[in-house]
CSV table of C-alpha atoms in Angstrom, one decimal:
chain,number,residue,atom,x,y,z
F,1,MET,CA,-32.0,28.8,-22.0
F,2,ALA,CA,-32.2,27.4,-17.9
F,3,ASN,CA,-33.8,24.2,-17.6
F,4,ALA,CA,-36.7,24.6,-15.3
F,5,ASN,CA,-35.9,21.2,-13.4
F,6,LEU,CA,-33.1,22.5,-12.3
F,7,PRO,CA,-32.9,24.9,-9.2
F,8,ALA,CA,-32.0,28.5,-9.6
F,9,THR,CA,-27.6,29.6,-9.4
F,10,PRO,CA,-27.1,31.7,-6.3
F,11,HIS,CA,-27.0,35.6,-7.4
F,12,GLY,CA,-23.9,36.5,-9.3
F,13,PHE,CA,-23.4,33.2,-10.4
F,14,GLU,CA,-22.8,32.3,-14.0
F,15,LEU,CA,-22.2,29.2,-14.7
F,16,SER,CA,-21.1,29.4,-18.4
F,17,THR,CA,-17.8,31.3,-17.2
F,18,ALA,CA,-16.9,28.7,-14.2
F,19,SER,CA,-13.9,26.3,-14.6
F,20,SER,CA,-15.0,22.6,-14.8
F,21,ARG,CA,-12.6,22.5,-12.1
F,22,SER,CA,-13.4,25.5,-10.2
F,23,LEU,CA,-16.9,25.4,-9.7
F,24,ASP,CA,-17.5,27.4,-6.3
F,25,ALA,CA,-21.0,27.5,-5.2
F,26,GLU,CA,-23.8,26.2,-3.7
F,27,VAL,CA,-27.0,25.1,-4.6
F,28,VAL,CA,-30.3,25.2,-2.5
F,29,VAL,CA,-32.5,23.2,-3.7
F,30,ALA,CA,-36.4,22.9,-3.5
F,31,ASP,CA,-37.8,21.9,-0.2
F,32,GLY,CA,-39.8,18.7,-2.2
F,33,ASP,CA,-37.2,17.4,-3.9
F,34,VAL,CA,-34.1,16.4,-1.7
F,35,GLY,CA,-35.5,17.8,1.7
F,36,LYS,CA,-36.7,21.2,3.6
F,37,GLY,CA,-34.0,23.1,3.8
F,38,ALA,CA,-30.8,21.0,1.9
F,39,VAL,CA,-27.8,22.6,0.9
F,40,LEU,CA,-25.6,20.5,-2.3
F,41,PRO,CA,-22.0,22.3,-2.5
F,42,TYR,CA,-20.9,22.0,-5.4
F,43,ASP,CA,-17.1,22.4,-4.4
F,44,VAL,CA,-14.8,23.1,-1.1
F,45,ASN,CA,-11.9,24.3,-1.4
F,46,SER,CA,-9.8,23.3,1.7
F,47,GLU,CA,-8.8,20.1,3.1
F,48,ALA,CA,-10.5,20.2,6.1
F,49,GLU,CA,-14.3,21.2,4.6
F,50,LEU,CA,-13.4,18.1,2.5
F,51,ASP,CA,-13.2,15.7,5.4
F,52,GLN,CA,-16.2,16.7,6.6
F,53,TYR,CA,-17.6,14.6,3.7
F,54,GLN,CA,-17.3,11.0,4.9
F,55,ALA,CA,-16.1,8.7,2.8
F,56,ALA,CA,-16.4,4.6,2.6
F,57,GLY,CA,-17.5,3.2,5.9
F,58,THR,CA,-19.2,4.1,9.2
F,59,PRO,CA,-19.2,8.4,9.7
F,60,ALA,CA,-17.0,9.8,12.7
F,61,LYS,CA,-20.2,11.1,14.3
F,62,LYS,CA,-21.8,7.6,14.5
F,63,VAL,CA,-18.9,5.5,15.5
F,64,GLY,CA,-19.5,7.8,18.9
F,65,ARG,CA,-22.5,5.8,19.3
F,66,VAL,CA,-21.4,2.6,19.7
F,67,PRO,CA,-19.9,0.9,22.8
F,68,TRP,CA,-16.9,1.7,23.9
F,69,TYR,CA,-15.1,-1.3,23.2
F,70,GLN,CA,-16.3,-1.6,19.7
F,71,ARG,CA,-14.6,1.6,19.4
F,72,LEU,CA,-11.1,0.4,21.0
F,73,LEU,CA,-11.0,-2.8,18.8
F,74,TRP,CA,-13.2,-2.2,15.5
F,75,GLU,CA,-13.3,0.8,14.8
F,76,GLY,CA,-10.4,2.9,13.8
F,77,GLY,CA,-10.1,5.5,11.3
F,78,ARG,CA,-7.8,8.2,12.9
F,79,PRO,CA,-4.3,9.1,11.7
F,80,PHE,CA,-2.7,6.7,14.4
F,81,ASP,CA,-4.6,3.8,12.7
F,82,ALA,CA,-3.2,4.7,9.4
F,83,PHE,CA,0.1,4.8,11.1
F,84,LEU,CA,-0.1,1.3,12.5
F,85,THR,CA,-1.8,0.1,9.1
F,86,ILE,CA,1.8,1.3,6.9
F,87,VAL,CA,3.8,-0.4,9.0
F,88,SER,CA,1.9,-3.2,9.0
F,89,ALA,CA,1.7,-3.6,5.9
F,90,GLN,CA,5.0,-2.4,4.7
F,91,VAL,CA,7.3,-3.9,6.7
F,92,GLY,CA,6.0,-8.0,7.1
F,93,GLN,CA,8.4,-10.4,5.4
F,94,VAL,CA,11.0,-7.5,3.9
F,95,ILE,CA,12.8,-7.6,7.0
F,96,LEU,CA,13.6,-10.7,6.7
F,97,ASN,CA,15.2,-10.7,2.6
F,98,LEU,CA,16.7,-6.8,3.3
F,99,PRO,CA,20.1,-9.0,4.6
F,100,ASN,CA,20.0,-10.0,1.5
F,101,SER,CA,19.8,-7.4,-0.6
F,102,MET,CA,22.1,-5.8,1.4
F,103,ALA,CA,25.0,-8.5,0.9
F,104,LYS,CA,24.3,-8.5,-3.1
F,105,ALA,CA,24.8,-4.5,-2.4
F,106,GLY,CA,27.0,-3.9,-0.8
F,107,LEU,CA,26.5,-1.5,3.0
F,108,PRO,CA,26.9,1.9,1.2
F,109,LEU,CA,24.9,1.2,-1.9
F,110,GLY,CA,22.2,-0.5,0.3
F,111,THR,CA,22.0,2.1,2.6
F,112,PHE,CA,21.5,4.7,-0.3
F,113,PHE,CA,18.8,2.5,-1.7
F,114,GLN,CA,17.2,2.3,1.6
F,115,LEU,CA,17.1,6.0,2.2
F,116,TRP,CA,16.5,7.0,-1.5
F,117,ALA,CA,13.2,4.7,-1.5
F,118,ALA,CA,11.6,6.2,1.6
F,119,VAL,CA,12.2,9.4,0.3
F,120,VAL,CA,10.5,9.4,-2.5
F,121,SER,CA,7.7,7.1,-1.8
F,122,MET,CA,6.8,10.0,1.2
F,123,TYR,CA,6.9,12.5,-1.7
F,124,THR,CA,5.0,10.4,-4.2
F,125,LEU,CA,2.7,9.2,-1.5
F,126,TRP,CA,1.9,13.2,-1.1
F,127,LEU,CA,1.3,13.7,-4.8
F,128,LEU,CA,-1.1,10.6,-4.5
F,129,SER,CA,-2.9,12.2,-1.7
F,130,MET,CA,-3.1,15.4,-3.8
F,131,LEU,CA,-4.6,13.6,-6.8
F,132,TYR,CA,-6.7,12.1,-4.5
F,133,GLN,CA,-8.3,14.9,-3.0
F,134,GLU,CA,-8.9,16.8,-6.4
F,135,PHE,CA,-11.1,13.1,-7.2
F,136,LYS,CA,-12.7,13.5,-4.3
F,137,ARG,CA,-13.5,17.0,-4.7
F,138,ARG,CA,-14.7,16.5,-8.1
F,139,ALA,CA,-17.0,13.9,-6.9
F,140,ILE,CA,-18.4,15.7,-4.3
F,141,LYS,CA,-19.1,18.8,-7.0
F,142,GLU,CA,-20.8,16.0,-8.9
F,143,GLY,CA,-23.6,15.2,-6.6
F,144,SER,CA,-21.9,11.6,-6.6
F,145,TRP,CA,-20.2,11.3,-3.8
F,146,PHE,CA,-22.5,10.1,-1.5
F,147,ASN,CA,-25.3,7.3,-2.1
F,148,ASP,CA,-27.5,9.4,-2.8
F,149,ALA,CA,-28.3,13.3,-2.2
F,150,THR,CA,-30.6,13.3,1.0
F,151,SER,CA,-28.0,10.6,2.8
F,152,GLU,CA,-24.5,10.6,4.3
F,153,ARG,CA,-23.8,7.2,3.6
F,154,ARG,CA,-20.8,6.3,1.1
F,155,THR,CA,-20.6,2.0,0.0
F,156,LYS,CA,-18.2,2.4,-2.5
F,157,VAL,CA,-13.8,1.7,-1.3
F,158,THR,CA,-12.2,4.6,-4.0
F,159,GLN,CA,-9.2,2.3,-5.1
F,160,TYR,CA,-5.7,2.9,-6.6
F,161,HIS,CA,-7.2,2.7,-10.2
F,162,ASP,CA,-10.1,5.1,-9.8
F,163,VAL,CA,-7.7,7.9,-9.0
F,164,ILE,CA,-5.2,7.5,-11.5
F,165,GLY,CA,-7.9,7.0,-14.5
F,166,GLY,CA,-10.4,9.7,-12.8
F,167,VAL,CA,-8.2,12.9,-12.7
F,168,THR,CA,-6.0,12.2,-16.0
F,169,GLY,CA,-9.4,11.7,-17.7
F,170,ARG,CA,-7.3,8.5,-19.3
F,171,ARG,CA,-9.4,5.2,-19.2
F,172,TRP,CA,-6.2,3.5,-20.6
F,173,LEU,CA,-4.1,4.6,-17.6
F,174,GLY,CA,-7.0,3.7,-15.0
F,175,GLU,CA,-7.1,0.1,-16.5
F,176,PHE,CA,-3.4,-0.1,-17.1
F,177,ALA,CA,-3.3,0.8,-12.8
F,178,ARG,CA,-6.0,-1.9,-12.4
F,179,VAL,CA,-3.7,-4.3,-13.9
F,180,VAL,CA,-0.3,-3.2,-12.1
F,181,THR,CA,-2.4,-3.2,-8.9
F,182,ILE,CA,-4.0,-7.0,-8.9
F,183,VAL,CA,-0.5,-8.4,-10.3
F,184,GLU,CA,1.2,-6.5,-7.1
F,185,LEU,CA,-1.6,-7.8,-4.3
F,186,VAL,CA,-1.2,-11.0,-5.7
F,187,GLY,CA,2.2,-11.3,-5.6
F,188,LEU,CA,1.4,-9.2,-2.5
F,189,CYS,CA,-0.1,-11.8,-0.5
F,190,VAL,CA,2.1,-14.9,-2.3
F,191,ALA,CA,4.6,-13.6,-0.6
F,192,GLN,CA,3.1,-13.6,3.0
F,193,ILE,CA,2.3,-17.1,2.3
F,194,ILE,CA,5.6,-18.6,0.9
F,195,ALA,CA,7.0,-16.3,3.7
F,196,GLY,CA,5.2,-18.1,6.8
F,197,SER,CA,5.7,-21.1,5.3
F,198,SER,CA,9.5,-20.7,4.7
F,199,ASN,CA,9.5,-19.5,8.5
F,200,LEU,CA,7.2,-22.5,9.5
F,201,TYR,CA,9.7,-24.4,7.9
F,202,THR,CA,12.8,-23.0,10.1
F,203,LEU,CA,10.5,-23.7,13.3
F,204,HIS,CA,10.3,-27.5,12.2
F,205,SER,CA,11.6,-28.7,9.6
F,206,ALA,CA,10.3,-31.9,10.0
F,207,LEU,CA,7.5,-31.3,7.3
F,208,PRO,CA,8.4,-29.7,3.8
F,209,LYS,CA,7.8,-25.5,3.2
F,210,ARG,CA,5.0,-27.1,0.8
F,211,THR,CA,3.3,-28.9,3.7
F,212,TRP,CA,3.7,-25.7,5.5
F,213,ALA,CA,2.6,-23.4,2.9
F,214,PHE,CA,-0.6,-25.9,3.2
F,215,VAL,CA,-1.0,-25.0,6.4
F,216,MET,CA,0.0,-21.2,6.1
F,217,GLY,CA,-2.9,-20.6,2.9
F,218,SER,CA,-5.7,-22.5,5.0
F,219,ILE,CA,-5.3,-19.7,7.8
F,220,THR,CA,-4.1,-16.2,6.2
F,221,GLY,CA,-7.2,-17.7,4.2
F,222,LEU,CA,-9.6,-16.4,6.8
F,223,MET,CA,-8.7,-12.4,6.4
F,224,VAL,CA,-10.9,-11.9,3.7
F,225,LEU,CA,-13.9,-12.2,6.0
F,226,VAL,CA,-12.5,-8.8,7.9
F,227,PRO,CA,-15.2,-6.2,6.6
F,228,SER,CA,-12.8,-3.1,5.8
F,229,MET,CA,-9.5,-1.6,6.3
F,230,ARG,CA,-11.1,0.0,9.8
F,231,ASN,CA,-11.2,-3.5,11.2
F,232,MET,CA,-7.7,-4.0,11.5
F,233,ARG,CA,-7.1,-2.0,14.3
F,234,LEU,CA,-5.8,-5.0,16.8
F,235,PHE,CA,-4.5,-7.5,14.3
F,236,SER,CA,-2.0,-4.0,12.9
F,237,LEU,CA,-1.4,-2.5,16.5
F,238,PHE,CA,-0.1,-6.3,17.5
F,239,THR,CA,1.7,-6.6,14.0
F,240,LEU,CA,3.5,-3.4,15.4
F,241,PHE,CA,4.8,-4.9,18.8
F,242,THR,CA,5.3,-8.2,17.2
F,243,THR,CA,7.5,-6.8,13.6
F,244,THR,CA,9.5,-4.5,15.9
F,245,PHE,CA,10.4,-7.4,18.7
F,246,THR,CA,11.5,-9.1,15.3
F,247,ALA,CA,13.6,-6.6,14.0
F,248,MET,CA,15.1,-6.1,17.6
F,249,PHE,CA,15.9,-9.9,17.7
F,250,MET,CA,17.6,-9.9,14.8
F,251,VAL,CA,19.9,-6.9,15.7
F,252,GLY,CA,20.3,-8.7,19.0
F,253,ALA,CA,21.5,-12.1,17.6
F,254,SER,CA,24.2,-9.9,15.2
F,255,LEU,CA,25.3,-7.7,17.8
F,256,LYS,CA,25.7,-11.1,19.9
F,257,SER,CA,27.7,-12.6,17.1
F,258,GLY,CA,30.2,-10.0,16.4
F,259,LEU,CA,29.9,-7.4,13.6
F,260,SER,CA,33.0,-8.0,11.2
F,261,LEU,CA,34.3,-4.3,9.9
F,262,GLU,CA,35.3,-5.9,6.7
F,263,ALA,CA,31.6,-7.2,5.6
F,264,ALA,CA,30.6,-3.1,5.8
F,265,GLN,CA,33.4,-2.4,3.7
F,266,GLN,CA,32.8,-5.2,0.8
F,267,PRO,CA,31.9,-4.1,-2.6
F,268,PRO,CA,28.8,-5.5,-4.8
F,269,ARG,CA,29.4,-9.2,-6.5
F,270,GLY,CA,28.0,-8.0,-9.3
F,271,THR,CA,26.1,-5.9,-11.4
F,272,ALA,CA,22.6,-8.0,-11.7
F,273,ASP,CA,23.4,-8.4,-7.8
F,274,VAL,CA,23.4,-4.9,-7.6
F,275,PHE,CA,19.9,-3.8,-9.4
F,276,SER,CA,18.3,-7.3,-8.0
F,277,ALA,CA,19.2,-5.8,-4.3
F,278,LEU,CA,17.8,-2.6,-5.8
F,279,ALA,CA,14.5,-4.2,-6.9
F,280,ASN,CA,13.8,-6.0,-3.3
F,281,THR,CA,14.5,-2.4,-1.9
F,282,LEU,CA,12.4,-0.9,-4.0
F,283,PHE,CA,9.9,-3.5,-3.1
F,284,ALA,CA,10.4,-3.0,1.0
F,285,PHE,CA,8.9,0.6,0.4
F,286,GLY,CA,6.3,0.5,-2.2
F,287,SER,CA,2.8,-0.3,-0.7
F,288,HIS,CA,1.3,2.5,-2.4
F,289,CYS,CA,-1.2,-0.3,-4.2
F,290,MET,CA,-3.1,-0.8,-1.0
F,291,LEU,CA,-3.1,2.8,0.8
F,292,LEU,CA,-6.2,4.5,-1.3
F,293,GLU,CA,-8.5,2.5,0.5
F,294,VAL,CA,-6.7,3.1,4.0
F,295,LEU,CA,-6.6,6.9,2.9
F,296,ASP,CA,-10.6,6.1,2.0
F,297,SER,CA,-11.3,4.9,5.2
F,298,GLN,CA,-9.7,7.7,7.0
F,299,TRP,CA,-12.5,10.3,9.1
F,300,ALA,CA,-9.4,13.3,8.2
F,301,PRO,CA,-7.5,12.2,5.2
F,302,ARG,CA,-5.5,15.7,4.7
F,303,LYS,CA,-3.6,14.1,7.9
F,304,PHE,CA,-2.8,10.5,6.0
F,305,THR,CA,0.3,12.3,4.2
F,306,LYS,CA,2.0,13.0,8.1
F,307,ALA,CA,1.5,9.4,9.5
F,308,PHE,CA,3.1,7.8,6.2
F,309,ALA,CA,5.8,10.3,6.8
F,310,TRP,CA,6.7,9.3,10.3
F,311,SER,CA,5.8,5.6,9.5
F,312,GLN,CA,8.4,5.6,7.2
F,313,VAL,CA,10.5,7.3,9.5
F,314,TYR,CA,10.0,5.0,12.2
F,315,VAL,CA,10.4,1.2,9.5
F,316,THR,CA,13.6,2.9,8.1
F,317,GLY,CA,15.1,4.5,11.5
F,318,LEU,CA,14.1,1.2,13.5
F,319,LEU,CA,13.0,-1.7,11.2
F,320,THR,CA,14.7,-2.0,8.4
F,321,TRP,CA,17.9,-0.5,7.7
F,322,PRO,CA,19.9,-1.6,11.3
F,323,ASN,CA,18.1,-4.9,11.1
F,324,ALA,CA,19.5,-5.2,7.4
F,325,ALA,CA,22.7,-4.0,8.2
F,326,PHE,CA,23.7,-5.8,11.4
F,327,THR,CA,22.5,-9.3,10.1
F,328,PHE,CA,24.5,-8.3,6.9
F,329,MET,CA,27.7,-7.4,9.2
F,330,ALA,CA,27.5,-10.3,11.5
F,331,PHE,CA,26.5,-13.0,8.9
F,332,PRO,CA,28.1,-11.7,5.4
F,333,VAL,CA,28.3,-15.3,3.6
F,334,LEU,CA,25.0,-16.6,4.9
F,335,SER,CA,23.4,-13.2,3.8
F,336,TYR,CA,23.9,-13.2,0.5
F,337,LYS,CA,23.5,-17.2,0.5
F,338,PHE,CA,19.9,-17.1,2.1
F,339,GLY,CA,16.7,-15.0,1.4
F,340,ASN,CA,15.2,-15.9,4.6
F,341,ALA,CA,16.9,-14.2,7.7
F,342,PHE,CA,16.4,-16.9,10.1
F,343,ALA,CA,18.3,-19.4,8.1
F,344,VAL,CA,21.5,-17.5,9.2
F,345,TYR,CA,20.8,-17.0,13.1
F,346,PRO,CA,21.8,-20.4,15.1
F,347,PRO,CA,18.7,-21.4,17.1
F,348,SER,CA,17.3,-20.1,20.3
F,349,THR,CA,14.6,-19.7,22.2
F,350,LEU,CA,14.4,-15.9,21.1
F,351,LYS,CA,14.4,-17.0,17.8
F,352,SER,CA,11.8,-19.1,18.1
F,353,VAL,CA,9.5,-16.6,19.2
F,354,ALA,CA,10.4,-14.1,16.8
F,355,ILE,CA,9.5,-16.9,14.3
F,356,VAL,CA,6.1,-17.3,16.2
F,357,THR,CA,5.7,-12.9,15.9
F,358,MET,CA,6.7,-12.8,12.3
F,359,VAL,CA,4.0,-15.4,11.2
F,360,VAL,CA,1.8,-13.7,12.9
F,361,ASP,CA,2.3,-10.2,11.2
F,362,GLN,CA,2.4,-12.2,7.4
F,363,LEU,CA,-1.2,-12.9,8.6
F,364,THR,CA,-2.0,-8.9,9.3
F,365,ALA,CA,0.0,-8.1,6.3
F,366,PHE,CA,-2.0,-10.9,3.8
F,367,GLY,CA,-5.0,-9.4,5.6
F,368,LEU,CA,-4.4,-5.3,4.3
F,369,PHE,CA,-2.7,-6.8,0.6
F,370,VAL,CA,-5.8,-9.3,-0.3
F,371,HIS,CA,-8.6,-5.9,1.2
F,372,PRO,CA,-8.2,-4.3,-2.6
F,373,LEU,CA,-8.4,-7.9,-4.3
F,374,CYS,CA,-11.5,-8.1,-2.4
F,375,ILE,CA,-12.9,-5.0,-2.9
F,376,LEU,CA,-12.0,-5.5,-6.9
F,377,TRP,CA,-13.9,-8.9,-7.0
F,378,GLU,CA,-17.2,-7.9,-5.3
F,379,LYS,CA,-17.5,-5.3,-7.8
F,380,LEU,CA,-17.0,-7.7,-10.7
F,381,LEU,CA,-19.5,-9.6,-9.0
F,382,ARG,CA,-21.5,-6.6,-8.4
F,383,VAL,CA,-22.0,-7.3,-4.4
F,384,HIS,CA,-20.2,-4.6,-3.5
F,385,TYR,CA,-23.4,-3.1,-1.9
F,386,LYS,CA,-24.6,-6.1,-0.4
F,387,PRO,CA,-24.7,-6.9,3.1
F,388,ASN,CA,-21.6,-8.6,4.6
F,389,TRP,CA,-23.6,-11.8,5.2
F,390,ILE,CA,-23.6,-11.9,1.4
F,391,ARG,CA,-20.3,-9.8,0.4
F,392,LEU,CA,-17.9,-12.2,2.4
F,393,PRO,CA,-18.1,-15.3,2.2
F,394,ALA,CA,-17.8,-14.4,-1.5
F,395,ARG,CA,-14.5,-13.2,-1.2
F,396,ILE,CA,-12.7,-16.2,-0.9
F,397,PRO,CA,-12.5,-17.4,-3.7
F,398,VAL,CA,-9.7,-14.6,-4.1
F,399,ALA,CA,-8.0,-16.3,-1.1
F,400,LEU,CA,-8.1,-19.8,-3.0
F,401,PHE,CA,-6.5,-18.5,-5.9
F,402,VAL,CA,-3.9,-16.8,-4.0
F,403,TRP,CA,-3.0,-19.9,-1.9
F,404,PHE,CA,-2.9,-22.1,-5.4
F,405,ILE,CA,0.3,-19.1,-6.7
F,406,ALA,CA,2.0,-19.5,-3.4
F,407,LEU,CA,2.4,-23.5,-3.8
F,408,ALA,CA,3.3,-22.6,-7.3
F,409,ILE,CA,5.5,-20.3,-7.2
F,410,PRO,CA,7.1,-20.9,-3.6
F,411,PHE,CA,10.6,-18.7,-4.3
F,412,PHE,CA,10.7,-16.5,-1.2
F,413,GLY,CA,13.4,-13.2,-2.2
F,414,VAL,CA,12.5,-14.2,-5.9
F,415,VAL,CA,9.2,-13.4,-6.2
F,416,ASN,CA,9.9,-9.9,-3.6
F,417,ASP,CA,12.4,-9.4,-6.7
F,418,LEU,CA,9.8,-9.5,-9.6
F,419,LEU,CA,7.2,-7.1,-7.7
F,420,GLY,CA,10.1,-4.7,-7.2
F,421,ALA,CA,10.7,-4.5,-10.4
F,422,PHE,CA,6.8,-4.8,-12.9
F,423,CYS,CA,4.9,-3.4,-10.4
F,424,VAL,CA,6.0,-1.3,-7.5
F,425,THR,CA,8.1,0.8,-10.0
F,426,PHE,CA,4.3,1.8,-11.4
F,427,GLU,CA,2.4,2.3,-8.7
F,428,THR,CA,4.7,3.9,-6.6
F,429,PHE,CA,7.1,5.8,-8.1
F,430,ILE,CA,5.7,6.3,-11.9
F,431,LEU,CA,2.3,6.5,-11.9
F,432,PRO,CA,1.6,9.2,-8.9
F,433,PRO,CA,4.2,11.4,-10.8
F,434,LEU,CA,2.7,10.9,-14.2
F,435,ALA,CA,-0.5,11.5,-13.4
F,436,PHE,CA,0.2,14.5,-11.4
F,437,ASN,CA,2.0,16.2,-14.8
F,438,LEU,CA,-0.4,15.1,-17.0
F,439,TYR,CA,-3.1,16.3,-14.4
F,440,TYR,CA,-1.8,20.0,-13.8
F,441,GLN,CA,-0.3,20.3,-17.0
F,442,GLY,CA,-2.4,22.9,-18.4
F,443,ARG,CA,-2.9,26.5,-17.2
F,444,PRO,CA,-6.9,26.3,-15.7
F,445,ASP,CA,-5.9,23.3,-13.9
F,446,ARG,CA,-3.1,24.7,-12.1
F,447,GLN,CA,-4.8,27.7,-11.4
F,448,ALA,CA,-8.2,26.0,-10.1
F,449,ALA,CA,-5.9,24.0,-8.1
F,450,ALA,CA,-8.0,24.0,-4.1
F,451,PHE,CA,-4.9,21.9,-2.0
F,452,LEU,CA,-1.6,22.6,-3.8
F,453,LYS,CA,-0.3,25.9,-3.6
F,454,PRO,CA,3.2,26.7,-4.7
F,455,ARG,CA,5.4,28.9,-2.8
F,456,ARG,CA,9.1,27.8,-2.4
F,457,LEU,CA,8.6,25.2,-5.6
F,458,SER,CA,7.2,26.0,-8.7
F,459,TRP,CA,4.9,24.3,-10.7
F,460,ALA,CA,8.1,23.7,-13.4
F,461,ALA,CA,10.2,22.3,-10.2
F,462,TYR,CA,7.9,19.8,-9.2
F,463,PHE,CA,7.4,18.6,-13.0
F,464,ALA,CA,10.9,18.6,-13.4
F,465,VAL,CA,11.2,16.7,-9.8
F,466,ASN,CA,8.7,14.1,-11.2
F,467,TRP,CA,10.0,13.6,-14.5
F,468,PHE,CA,13.8,12.8,-13.1
F,469,ILE,CA,12.5,10.0,-10.8
F,470,ILE,CA,10.2,8.7,-13.7
F,471,VAL,CA,13.1,8.5,-15.8
F,472,ALA,CA,15.0,7.2,-13.1
F,473,THR,CA,12.6,4.3,-12.0
F,474,LEU,CA,12.2,3.5,-15.6
F,475,VAL,CA,15.8,3.2,-16.7
F,476,ALA,CA,17.4,0.9,-13.0
F,477,GLY,CA,14.5,0.0,-11.2
F,478,LEU,CA,12.3,-1.6,-14.2
F,479,GLY,CA,14.9,-1.9,-16.8
F,480,PHE,CA,18.2,-3.4,-15.0
F,481,GLY,CA,16.1,-4.4,-11.7
F,482,GLY,CA,13.6,-6.3,-13.8
F,483,TYR,CA,16.0,-8.0,-15.9
F,484,ALA,CA,18.3,-9.5,-12.7
F,485,SER,CA,14.7,-10.5,-11.3
F,486,VAL,CA,13.9,-12.1,-14.3
F,487,ASN,CA,17.3,-14.2,-14.5
F,488,GLY,CA,16.7,-15.0,-10.7
F,489,PHE,CA,13.4,-16.6,-11.6
F,490,VAL,CA,14.2,-18.3,-14.4
F,491,SER,CA,17.2,-19.7,-12.3
F,492,SER,CA,14.7,-20.7,-9.5
F,493,LEU,CA,12.3,-22.3,-11.5
F,494,HIS,CA,15.5,-24.5,-13.5
F,495,LYS,CA,16.3,-25.6,-10.5
F,496,PHE,CA,13.3,-26.4,-8.4
F,497,GLY,CA,10.5,-26.1,-11.4
F,498,PHE,CA,6.2,-25.7,-10.1
F,499,PHE,CA,5.2,-27.1,-7.0
F,500,ALA,CA,8.3,-27.3,-5.1
F,501,LYS,CA,8.3,-30.1,-2.1
F,502,CYS,CA,10.8,-27.9,-0.9
F,503,TYR,CA,12.8,-24.7,-2.0
F,504,ASN,CA,16.1,-24.1,-0.5
F,505,CYS,CA,15.6,-26.7,2.3
């Protein structure tokens, strides 16, 4: 018997025969229930239609009403803003560590690692974006996307674990994704403080690295006061120029010193070095843990994957590979010895400028990586829906915790390897293809897929590619890479201990 309290379904539509994931209908709500003439779509069937439902943040049509300078500097929800954010998050301090990885793996293998990681990360991000669209589509269908049925306001931020657990229907997988994400984000924030203090020590070695870590932590901690990912536009734009300048300095200094063809033909020194290099390279191309917040802040999420692809082309072709390869060929011995590439270049004015610009980049990267942690913390404290004057100060303990960890474990390079082996392997290369396979494993779910219609590749081909990526990453990245990175961490801990005053000084 139909429930009298529910609005009538459209003519010819049978609710009992509709798939739970393919409900294509509208319900016209009575005037007194929601608002005169209100129409609540149960489902949408294209990405363009889905983009009409704004995510967390100010809707695009309302942004046009704010002053032009605020739109220019503060409100960034366009594909170009996504490009800026991805480049800022993905490069950061890791370009200083990639020459060390290239020295460990050798030029041919190191180049292959970078290309493989870039291509696979683009593919898994595309899978993740498809899952996000299905997650959002279901929320709209259920009427739970906006805060209430009468408004276009959504204040809840969709996060990585929400999508992984939501689309698969497996709570344990979502909780596992949450734990991995928290550990990785904490590690990434710690890496920014460690790298910044290491860079500042290179610039002014009269103070130990621990003192510079105090300074760097106090400055980066202020980034928790930035309200949302959209408000990072000015920071990300400036960081794009500073990162590019640093990478070009590294290439120029290497060319000036002279490249060694013998170094280019040098084989890896050992198996442990190869897998340590692989773990760090995976770390360099794994930022999916914070990309859901960026995707959720976009006014046109369907364009996000293209922005990510262009960012990978820019990062790999112009930043990570040239500086890693040229630095290694110019300084093969020093590149192998030091995890921070600034230690291998002779003093110069340009080097000092590059160090300062890289510290600015690490400030922005910290803000990008700490933001998802702050959102999780807000939800835990139940202040996520509160005004900014309540939410933002509540984030300060997150910054203090990260600062403490950075002081306790100041092992630049080793931290990157650990994160690459035990966190990035899961959140970038394992969980997205696994969730995709689990979500589309049933025939009804494949038939109801609104945003993915395989043409050139069959569903079986997608599943096979995904399982290959999962198994290969488990064996090479998590298994061998994890073993090598743990050995490096234990070695550093025995040599320097916790709260080291000066690591690799």
